[in-house]
Structures are given as C-alpha cells and as structure tokens.
Amino acid sequence: MQSATGKIWMDGEFVDYENATIHVLSHVVHYGSGVFEGIRCYETREGPAVFRLKEHLKRLYDSSKVYRMEIPYSMEEMSDVILETVKINDLKSCYIRPLFYRGLGELGVSPLPCPVKCMVAVWPWGTYLGDDALQDGVSVRVSSWNRPAPNTFPSMAKASGNYLNSQLMKIEALESGYDEAIALDHYGYVSEGSGENIFIVRNGVIYTPPSSSSILPGITRHCVFTLAREFDIRIHQHVIPREALYISDEVFFSGTAAEITPVTKIDNIVIGQGSLGPITERIQSEFFKIVRGDTPDRHDWFTFVK
Ligand code: PPE
C-alpha cells in the first residue's frame, strides 16, 4: 500500500492524503494522458537535498511540450513547490512524484478540451528491486515484449501511457520468476528495463544503447557518463545486440528508483562472475558517496531543502 499519510500538492494547494482524489471521467484515467517524473531526495550531512532537480524539471516540461500540455506554472515555481512538498511532509529522504495530467473536460481522444492539472506527492521509497539488489544483483529476463517502434510512442517523453508497455514487461518477468525485464527495441537491439536504463561492460569499456533505441534518456544514465569519464573508463552509446548481454563481463541498471543496480543473471545465464563487478562497483560506490553527501557535490547536482 502507498504510505497513507502526508500532504499532497494539487493545483496550488496542499491537501490531505485522503482528499487527494480526481473524477473518474478525467481524461488521464481513460487515455493515460499524463507526464511525470520520479526524483529522489537524499539525506545528506547538510540536510535533505533533492537530486538533479533542474534536469528532472527540464525533462518534465519537455514531456509536456510533446503532448501540447500548457503548464500553468513556470519551472521555477514547480521547483519551489517540490521543495515545499518535501519540507511540509518532514521527510529526510524520499521519492518525489510530480505529475501533469489532463483532467475533467470532455471524453474522446482529443485531450485539448481537458484542463491540465498538476500534482506533487512524496513518500519514503527504499531499494527498488529488492533489499539485497544493490549488493547481490538481480536476475532478469529478456522480455517477449519490445519497446515501441520509433514514431509510435515517443520514448523521450516520460508519459504515463508509456508505462503500459513497462507493465507488460514487468508482469511477465515477475510471473516467470525474475526480478525485472530488459526489452529489445523494434529492430531487436537492447533498449532498457521497465523502469531503468541498461549498461554492459566488456573488456573494461562501458556500452549503453543510444536514444535511437527507444530509451528514456535517463538522468542517472547521465550521472554514469559523468563518473565514468572522471574515472577514465571509456563509455560509448552503441546499439547492443541481445547476445552481447550474455557474454558481458558486467551488466548494470541505472535509474532514480533503481539507483545503480548490478544485473548478475540474464535468462538464467550467469553474467561474468555472477556478482557485483569491479567497474559497476566503482560507479555505484561513487554514486552513493555523492548522494549521501560523503563527498562534496562537485557537479552541482543537489538542491537543498532549507
Ligand atoms: N527508463 C525508464 C523506462 C524509466 O522509467 C526510468 C525511470 C529510467 C529509464 C531511468 O531514468 P532516470 O530516473 O532519469 O535515471 N523510472 C522511474 C519510475 C520508476 C517507477 O516504478 O515508477 C524512476 O526510476 O523514478
């Protein structure tokens, strides 16, 4: 169950959890017409800090542009709302979910007659793929479902409707005894997980699919590029054939919720040594040093909640 406490910001005001409701005839309920973000706030030595807020807001507004949603708040206003929502709920670390969606107007495919509504909620969210996932890694399968072909569902937009495809992947993975799925794109190349980007390591070089492989351009993915370059580890965006997954030395996921999670088995094939590999470990430990505030925020990735 979703944690049933706290205040949720809806269209300009804070409402109690139990009153944060919408009409069943809202456009979003029928047609998935929403765009959203997932952001983490971490507890650091200098207090709670929101990780990569500017980048998440930019992607949120980019997503709304694709779907012609006019947002009645500026990015600066939404930034303040997000910080205020964390503060009012008095959480030291949490997951933050802003959503812009089409509300109650006229049903029918066109969203244009329906007003754009905005909400922000926060809740505690621990590890995404299980308690031991960050250390021991996860077992995944290649999904029988592909990611949408180019020019069908825009994968660069983080839209609610896109997650129906993610749900099919995730259900299939869980029902067949895996922790998570990796989908191929329309051409049969590796794309991403149901809620994570994917990286493979081979002979000391990191590879990840390019944005043309129907991926969400992840913000944690960008962190991996930054850290790899700082460590002088070569990192490339490249189309990845399915079999490259099986013969990699290491595979890992990145995502706001998943953070940096090693993948140790794919389709029951053991990847590398079957444990957290050295390059994944370097990236992961530096990532956690940064988000826990154990090392200075040299990239200006944090916005502090005052
Ligand atoms: N691909 C997909 C499909 C995706 O949903 C996410 C985030 C990523 C890649 C990684 O993006 P980023 O968070 O910017 O590094 N998935 C979010 C939703 C998870 C959920 O279950 O809901 C997240 O991690 O917050």
Short mmCIF file of C-alpha atoms and ligand atoms in Angstrom, two decimals:
data_model
loop_
_atom_site.label_atom_id
_atom_site.label_comp_id
_atom_site.label_asym_id
_atom_site.label_seq_id
_atom_site.Cartn_x
_atom_site.Cartn_y
_atom_site.Cartn_z
CA MET A 1 0.00 0.00 0.00
CA GLN A 2 1.07 3.51 -0.68
CA SER A 3 2.03 5.24 2.58
CA ALA A 4 -1.25 6.76 3.68
CA THR A 5 -0.07 9.90 5.34
CA GLY A 6 1.12 13.33 4.49
CA LYS A 7 0.13 16.22 2.29
CA ILE A 8 -0.12 16.19 -1.47
CA TRP A 9 0.14 19.36 -3.53
CA MET A 10 -2.71 19.66 -6.06
CA ASP A 11 -3.13 22.66 -8.36
CA GLY A 12 -1.87 25.25 -5.94
CA GLU A 13 -2.78 23.85 -2.53
CA PHE A 14 -1.76 21.17 -0.09
CA VAL A 15 -4.44 18.58 0.58
CA ASP A 16 -4.54 15.64 2.97
CA TYR A 17 -3.71 12.24 1.52
CA GLU A 18 -7.33 11.01 1.71
CA ASN A 19 -8.68 14.08 -0.08
CA ALA A 20 -6.22 13.96 -2.97
CA THR A 21 -8.75 12.49 -5.42
CA ILE A 22 -9.90 13.14 -9.00
CA HIS A 23 -13.04 12.43 -11.03
CA VAL A 24 -13.32 9.01 -12.74
CA LEU A 25 -14.12 10.75 -16.03
CA SER A 26 -10.79 12.62 -16.02
CA HIS A 27 -9.07 12.22 -19.39
CA VAL A 28 -5.95 10.71 -17.82
CA VAL A 29 -7.90 7.80 -16.34
CA HIS A 30 -9.17 6.71 -19.76
CA TYR A 31 -6.32 7.58 -22.09
CA GLY A 32 -3.17 7.69 -19.95
CA SER A 33 -2.72 11.39 -20.71
CA GLY A 34 -0.15 12.38 -18.15
CA VAL A 35 3.57 13.16 -17.97
CA PHE A 36 5.55 12.67 -14.80
CA GLU A 37 8.90 12.47 -13.07
CA GLY A 38 10.48 10.37 -10.39
CA ILE A 39 13.01 12.27 -8.28
CA ARG A 40 14.86 11.35 -5.11
CA CYS A 41 15.56 13.49 -2.12
CA TYR A 42 18.54 12.22 -0.12
CA GLU A 43 19.53 12.77 3.48
CA THR A 44 22.93 14.44 3.43
CA ARG A 45 25.14 15.87 6.21
CA GLU A 46 23.77 19.31 5.40
CA GLY A 47 20.15 18.16 5.48
CA PRO A 48 17.72 16.82 2.88
CA ALA A 49 18.69 17.60 -0.71
CA VAL A 50 16.86 16.94 -3.97
CA PHE A 51 19.00 15.18 -6.57
CA ARG A 52 19.20 16.70 -10.06
CA LEU A 53 16.01 18.70 -9.67
CA LYS A 54 16.77 21.03 -12.60
CA GLU A 55 17.30 18.14 -15.01
CA HIS A 56 14.11 16.37 -13.88
CA LEU A 57 12.10 19.57 -14.29
CA LYS A 58 13.55 20.14 -17.75
CA ARG A 59 12.54 16.62 -18.80
CA LEU A 60 9.07 17.09 -17.29
CA TYR A 61 8.47 20.27 -19.27
CA ASP A 62 9.93 18.65 -22.41
CA SER A 63 7.49 15.75 -21.98
CA SER A 64 4.57 18.16 -21.61
CA LYS A 65 5.68 20.02 -24.75
CA VAL A 66 5.46 16.82 -26.82
CA TYR A 67 1.86 16.33 -25.62
CA ARG A 68 0.88 20.02 -26.04
CA MET A 69 0.18 20.50 -22.35
CA GLU A 70 0.29 24.14 -21.31
CA ILE A 71 1.59 24.14 -17.74
CA PRO A 72 0.18 26.99 -15.66
CA TYR A 73 3.35 27.11 -13.52
CA SER A 74 6.88 28.02 -14.51
CA MET A 75 9.76 25.61 -13.90
CA GLU A 76 10.96 27.88 -11.07
CA GLU A 77 7.51 27.77 -9.45
CA MET A 78 7.39 23.98 -9.71
CA SER A 79 10.88 23.78 -8.25
CA ASP A 80 9.66 25.74 -5.21
CA VAL A 81 6.53 23.56 -4.96
CA ILE A 82 8.64 20.39 -4.93
CA LEU A 83 10.95 21.70 -2.21
CA GLU A 84 7.96 22.87 -0.20
CA THR A 85 6.24 19.47 -0.52
CA VAL A 86 9.31 17.70 0.83
CA LYS A 87 9.56 20.21 3.67
CA ILE A 88 5.90 20.12 4.69
CA ASN A 89 5.98 16.33 4.86
CA ASP A 90 9.03 16.47 7.10
CA LEU A 91 10.85 13.62 5.39
CA LYS A 92 14.63 13.43 5.39
CA SER A 93 14.82 11.22 2.35
CA CYS A 94 12.00 10.40 -0.02
CA TYR A 95 10.85 9.77 -3.56
CA ILE A 96 9.13 12.69 -5.26
CA ARG A 97 6.44 12.24 -7.90
CA PRO A 98 5.28 15.30 -9.84
CA LEU A 99 2.56 14.60 -12.42
CA PHE A 100 0.92 16.85 -15.03
CA TYR A 101 -2.26 15.32 -16.37
CA ARG A 102 -5.43 16.02 -18.35
CA GLY A 103 -8.37 16.36 -16.02
CA LEU A 104 -12.14 16.50 -16.36
CA GLY A 105 -13.43 18.08 -19.56
CA GLU A 106 -14.81 16.16 -22.48
CA LEU A 107 -14.14 12.49 -23.08
CA GLY A 108 -12.99 11.44 -26.53
CA VAL A 109 -9.42 11.05 -27.74
CA SER A 110 -8.58 14.73 -28.08
CA PRO A 111 -7.08 15.93 -24.81
CA LEU A 112 -7.31 19.55 -25.86
CA PRO A 113 -10.69 20.33 -24.21
CA CYS A 114 -9.46 18.97 -20.87
CA PRO A 115 -7.67 21.17 -18.36
CA VAL A 116 -4.06 20.43 -17.43
CA LYS A 117 -3.83 19.55 -13.73
CA CYS A 118 -0.72 19.32 -11.58
CA MET A 119 0.21 17.32 -8.50
CA VAL A 120 3.26 16.54 -6.39
CA ALA A 121 3.45 13.76 -3.82
CA VAL A 122 6.34 12.41 -1.75
CA TRP A 123 6.81 9.13 0.08
CA PRO A 124 9.62 7.03 1.51
CA TRP A 125 10.93 4.57 -1.10
CA GLY A 126 13.81 2.25 -0.27
CA THR A 127 15.52 -0.03 -2.77
CA TYR A 128 13.56 -0.55 -5.97
CA LEU A 129 14.45 -4.10 -6.95
CA GLY A 130 14.62 -5.78 -3.53
CA ASP A 131 16.61 -5.37 -0.32
CA ASP A 132 19.78 -7.14 -1.46
CA ALA A 133 19.66 -5.99 -5.08
CA LEU A 134 22.27 -3.25 -4.79
CA GLN A 135 24.85 -5.66 -3.39
CA ASP A 136 23.90 -9.06 -4.82
CA GLY A 137 22.40 -8.02 -8.15
CA VAL A 138 19.17 -9.04 -9.84
CA SER A 139 18.08 -11.81 -12.15
CA VAL A 140 16.35 -10.54 -15.29
CA ARG A 141 14.86 -11.90 -18.48
CA VAL A 142 14.71 -10.52 -21.97
CA SER A 143 11.08 -9.62 -22.42
CA SER A 144 8.86 -11.09 -25.11
CA TRP A 145 7.53 -7.51 -25.36
CA ASN A 146 9.53 -4.97 -27.37
CA ARG A 147 9.84 -1.25 -26.67
CA PRO A 148 7.65 0.83 -29.01
CA ALA A 149 8.95 1.39 -32.54
CA PRO A 150 10.20 4.87 -33.48
CA ASN A 151 7.37 7.27 -34.23
CA THR A 152 4.79 5.31 -32.23
CA PHE A 153 5.13 6.25 -28.55
CA PRO A 154 7.83 8.90 -28.06
CA SER A 155 10.25 7.33 -25.61
CA MET A 156 11.98 10.62 -24.80
CA ALA A 157 8.75 11.79 -23.16
CA LYS A 158 8.12 10.27 -19.74
CA ALA A 159 4.40 9.79 -20.33
CA SER A 160 2.03 7.76 -18.15
CA GLY A 161 0.76 5.76 -21.15
CA ASN A 162 4.27 4.51 -21.92
CA TYR A 163 4.16 2.54 -18.71
CA LEU A 164 1.53 0.13 -20.08
CA ASN A 165 4.38 -1.36 -22.11
CA SER A 166 6.54 -1.38 -18.96
CA GLN A 167 3.73 -3.12 -17.08
CA LEU A 168 3.54 -5.93 -19.65
CA MET A 169 7.30 -6.43 -19.31
CA LYS A 170 7.21 -6.35 -15.52
CA ILE A 171 4.22 -8.70 -15.14
CA GLU A 172 5.82 -11.25 -17.45
CA ALA A 173 9.14 -11.03 -15.60
CA LEU A 174 7.58 -11.47 -12.15
CA GLU A 175 5.24 -14.27 -13.28
CA SER A 176 8.16 -16.19 -14.71
CA GLY A 177 10.27 -15.81 -11.57
CA TYR A 178 12.62 -12.95 -12.50
CA ASP A 179 13.17 -9.65 -10.70
CA GLU A 180 12.96 -7.46 -13.79
CA ALA A 181 12.88 -7.45 -17.61
CA ILE A 182 15.03 -5.97 -20.34
CA ALA A 183 13.21 -5.09 -23.55
CA LEU A 184 14.60 -5.08 -27.06
CA ASP A 185 13.69 -2.27 -29.42
CA HIS A 186 11.72 -2.58 -32.67
CA TYR A 187 14.86 -3.72 -34.53
CA GLY A 188 15.78 -6.37 -31.97
CA TYR A 189 18.54 -4.39 -30.25
CA VAL A 190 18.74 -3.95 -26.48
CA SER A 191 16.68 -1.00 -25.24
CA GLU A 192 16.10 -0.74 -21.46
CA GLY A 193 14.40 -2.16 -18.38
CA SER A 194 10.78 -1.46 -17.42
CA GLY A 195 11.98 1.46 -15.32
CA GLU A 196 15.78 1.58 -15.78
CA ASN A 197 18.47 2.23 -18.37
CA ILE A 198 20.96 -0.54 -19.02
CA PHE A 199 24.75 -0.69 -19.34
CA ILE A 200 27.10 -3.52 -20.28
CA VAL A 201 30.82 -3.77 -19.55
CA ARG A 202 33.17 -5.67 -21.84
CA ASN A 203 36.98 -5.59 -21.71
CA GLY A 204 36.92 -2.57 -19.44
CA VAL A 205 34.67 -0.47 -21.71
CA ILE A 206 31.08 0.53 -20.86
CA TYR A 207 28.39 0.50 -23.54
CA THR A 208 24.77 1.67 -23.37
CA PRO A 209 22.06 1.93 -26.03
CA PRO A 210 21.67 5.34 -27.75
CA SER A 211 18.47 7.39 -27.64
CA SER A 212 17.51 5.90 -31.02
CA SER A 213 17.00 2.53 -29.26
CA SER A 214 13.64 3.68 -27.77
CA ILE A 215 15.05 4.57 -24.35
CA LEU A 216 14.12 7.20 -21.84
CA PRO A 217 17.19 9.47 -21.66
CA GLY A 218 17.82 8.82 -18.00
CA ILE A 219 19.24 11.36 -15.62
CA THR A 220 21.02 8.65 -13.63
CA ARG A 221 22.36 7.44 -17.00
CA HIS A 222 23.89 10.89 -17.40
CA CYS A 223 25.50 10.52 -13.94
CA VAL A 224 27.08 7.24 -15.11
CA PHE A 225 28.62 9.03 -18.12
CA THR A 226 29.97 11.78 -15.89
CA LEU A 227 31.50 9.40 -13.34
CA ALA A 228 32.93 7.01 -15.94
CA ARG A 229 34.69 9.89 -17.69
CA GLU A 230 36.09 11.13 -14.38
CA PHE A 231 37.49 7.64 -13.78
CA ASP A 232 38.92 7.47 -17.32
CA ILE A 233 36.71 4.49 -18.09
CA ARG A 234 35.71 4.53 -21.75
CA ILE A 235 31.94 4.75 -22.22
CA HIS A 236 30.04 4.64 -25.52
CA GLN A 237 26.48 4.85 -26.73
CA HIS A 238 26.13 1.98 -29.14
CA VAL A 239 23.42 -0.35 -30.45
CA ILE A 240 23.71 -3.57 -28.48
CA PRO A 241 22.74 -6.98 -29.87
CA ARG A 242 20.89 -9.27 -27.46
CA GLU A 243 23.70 -11.83 -27.24
CA ALA A 244 26.16 -9.16 -26.07
CA LEU A 245 24.20 -9.15 -22.79
CA TYR A 246 25.04 -12.79 -22.13
CA ILE A 247 28.77 -12.50 -22.85
CA SER A 248 29.35 -9.23 -20.98
CA ASP A 249 31.73 -9.07 -18.05
CA GLU A 250 29.24 -6.93 -16.13
CA VAL A 251 25.73 -5.56 -16.64
CA PHE A 252 24.01 -2.92 -14.54
CA PHE A 253 20.85 -0.82 -14.42
CA SER A 254 20.59 2.90 -13.68
CA GLY A 255 17.53 4.83 -12.59
CA THR A 256 16.25 7.22 -9.97
CA ALA A 257 14.42 4.43 -8.17
CA ALA A 258 16.89 1.63 -9.08
CA GLU A 259 19.99 3.84 -8.50
CA ILE A 260 22.90 1.66 -9.69
CA THR A 261 21.82 -1.99 -9.54
CA PRO A 262 24.00 -4.84 -10.81
CA VAL A 263 22.41 -7.46 -13.08
CA THR A 264 24.00 -10.81 -12.34
CA LYS A 265 21.83 -13.21 -14.38
CA ILE A 266 20.04 -12.77 -17.69
CA ASP A 267 17.76 -15.53 -18.98
CA ASN A 268 19.36 -17.76 -16.33
CA ILE A 269 22.83 -17.18 -17.81
CA VAL A 270 25.35 -16.01 -15.21
CA ILE A 271 26.92 -12.68 -16.17
CA GLY A 272 30.69 -12.52 -15.58
CA GLN A 273 31.45 -13.77 -12.08
CA GLY A 274 27.76 -13.58 -11.13
CA SER A 275 28.38 -10.86 -8.56
CA LEU A 276 28.89 -7.11 -8.35
CA GLY A 277 31.69 -6.47 -10.85
CA PRO A 278 34.62 -4.06 -10.34
CA ILE A 279 33.51 -1.34 -12.77
CA THR A 280 29.91 -1.43 -11.58
CA GLU A 281 31.24 -1.28 -8.03
CA ARG A 282 33.34 1.84 -8.78
CA ILE A 283 30.46 3.69 -10.37
CA GLN A 284 27.99 2.53 -7.73
CA SER A 285 30.15 3.44 -4.74
CA GLU A 286 30.97 6.89 -6.13
CA PHE A 287 27.27 7.44 -6.88
CA PHE A 288 26.34 6.59 -3.28
CA LYS A 289 29.17 8.73 -1.88
CA ILE A 290 27.74 11.68 -3.79
CA VAL A 291 24.06 11.13 -2.95
CA ARG A 292 24.80 10.52 0.73
CA GLY A 293 26.84 13.70 0.80
CA ASP A 294 30.01 11.83 1.81
CA THR A 295 31.94 13.70 -0.88
CA PRO A 296 31.46 17.32 -1.99
CA ASP A 297 28.78 17.95 -4.60
CA ARG A 298 31.33 18.85 -7.30
CA HIS A 299 28.74 18.67 -10.10
CA ASP A 300 26.11 20.90 -8.51
CA TRP A 301 23.61 18.01 -8.56
CA PHE A 302 21.84 18.88 -5.30
CA THR A 303 19.18 21.42 -4.45
CA PHE A 304 18.94 21.71 -0.67
CA VAL A 305 15.58 21.78 1.11
CA LYS A 306 16.02 24.65 3.52
N1 PPE B 1 13.86 4.13 -18.39
C1 PPE B 1 12.58 4.07 -17.92
C2 PPE B 1 11.55 3.41 -18.75
C3 PPE B 1 12.28 4.64 -16.70
O1 PPE B 1 11.02 4.61 -16.25
C4 PPE B 1 13.30 5.25 -15.94
C5 PPE B 1 12.99 5.86 -14.60
C6 PPE B 1 14.61 5.26 -16.45
C7 PPE B 1 14.85 4.71 -17.69
C8 PPE B 1 15.75 5.94 -15.72
O2 PPE B 1 15.61 7.35 -15.73
P1 PPE B 1 16.17 8.28 -14.58
O3 PPE B 1 15.32 8.02 -13.37
O4 PPE B 1 16.04 9.63 -15.11
O5 PPE B 1 17.58 7.87 -14.35
N2 PPE B 1 11.97 5.23 -13.88
C9 PPE B 1 11.31 5.93 -12.82
C10 PPE B 1 9.99 5.30 -12.48
C11 PPE B 1 10.01 4.09 -11.67
C12 PPE B 1 8.61 3.65 -11.28
O6 PPE B 1 8.46 2.46 -10.93
O7 PPE B 1 7.69 4.46 -11.29
C13 PPE B 1 12.24 6.14 -11.64
O8 PPE B 1 13.26 5.47 -11.52
O9 PPE B 1 11.95 7.01 -10.85
#
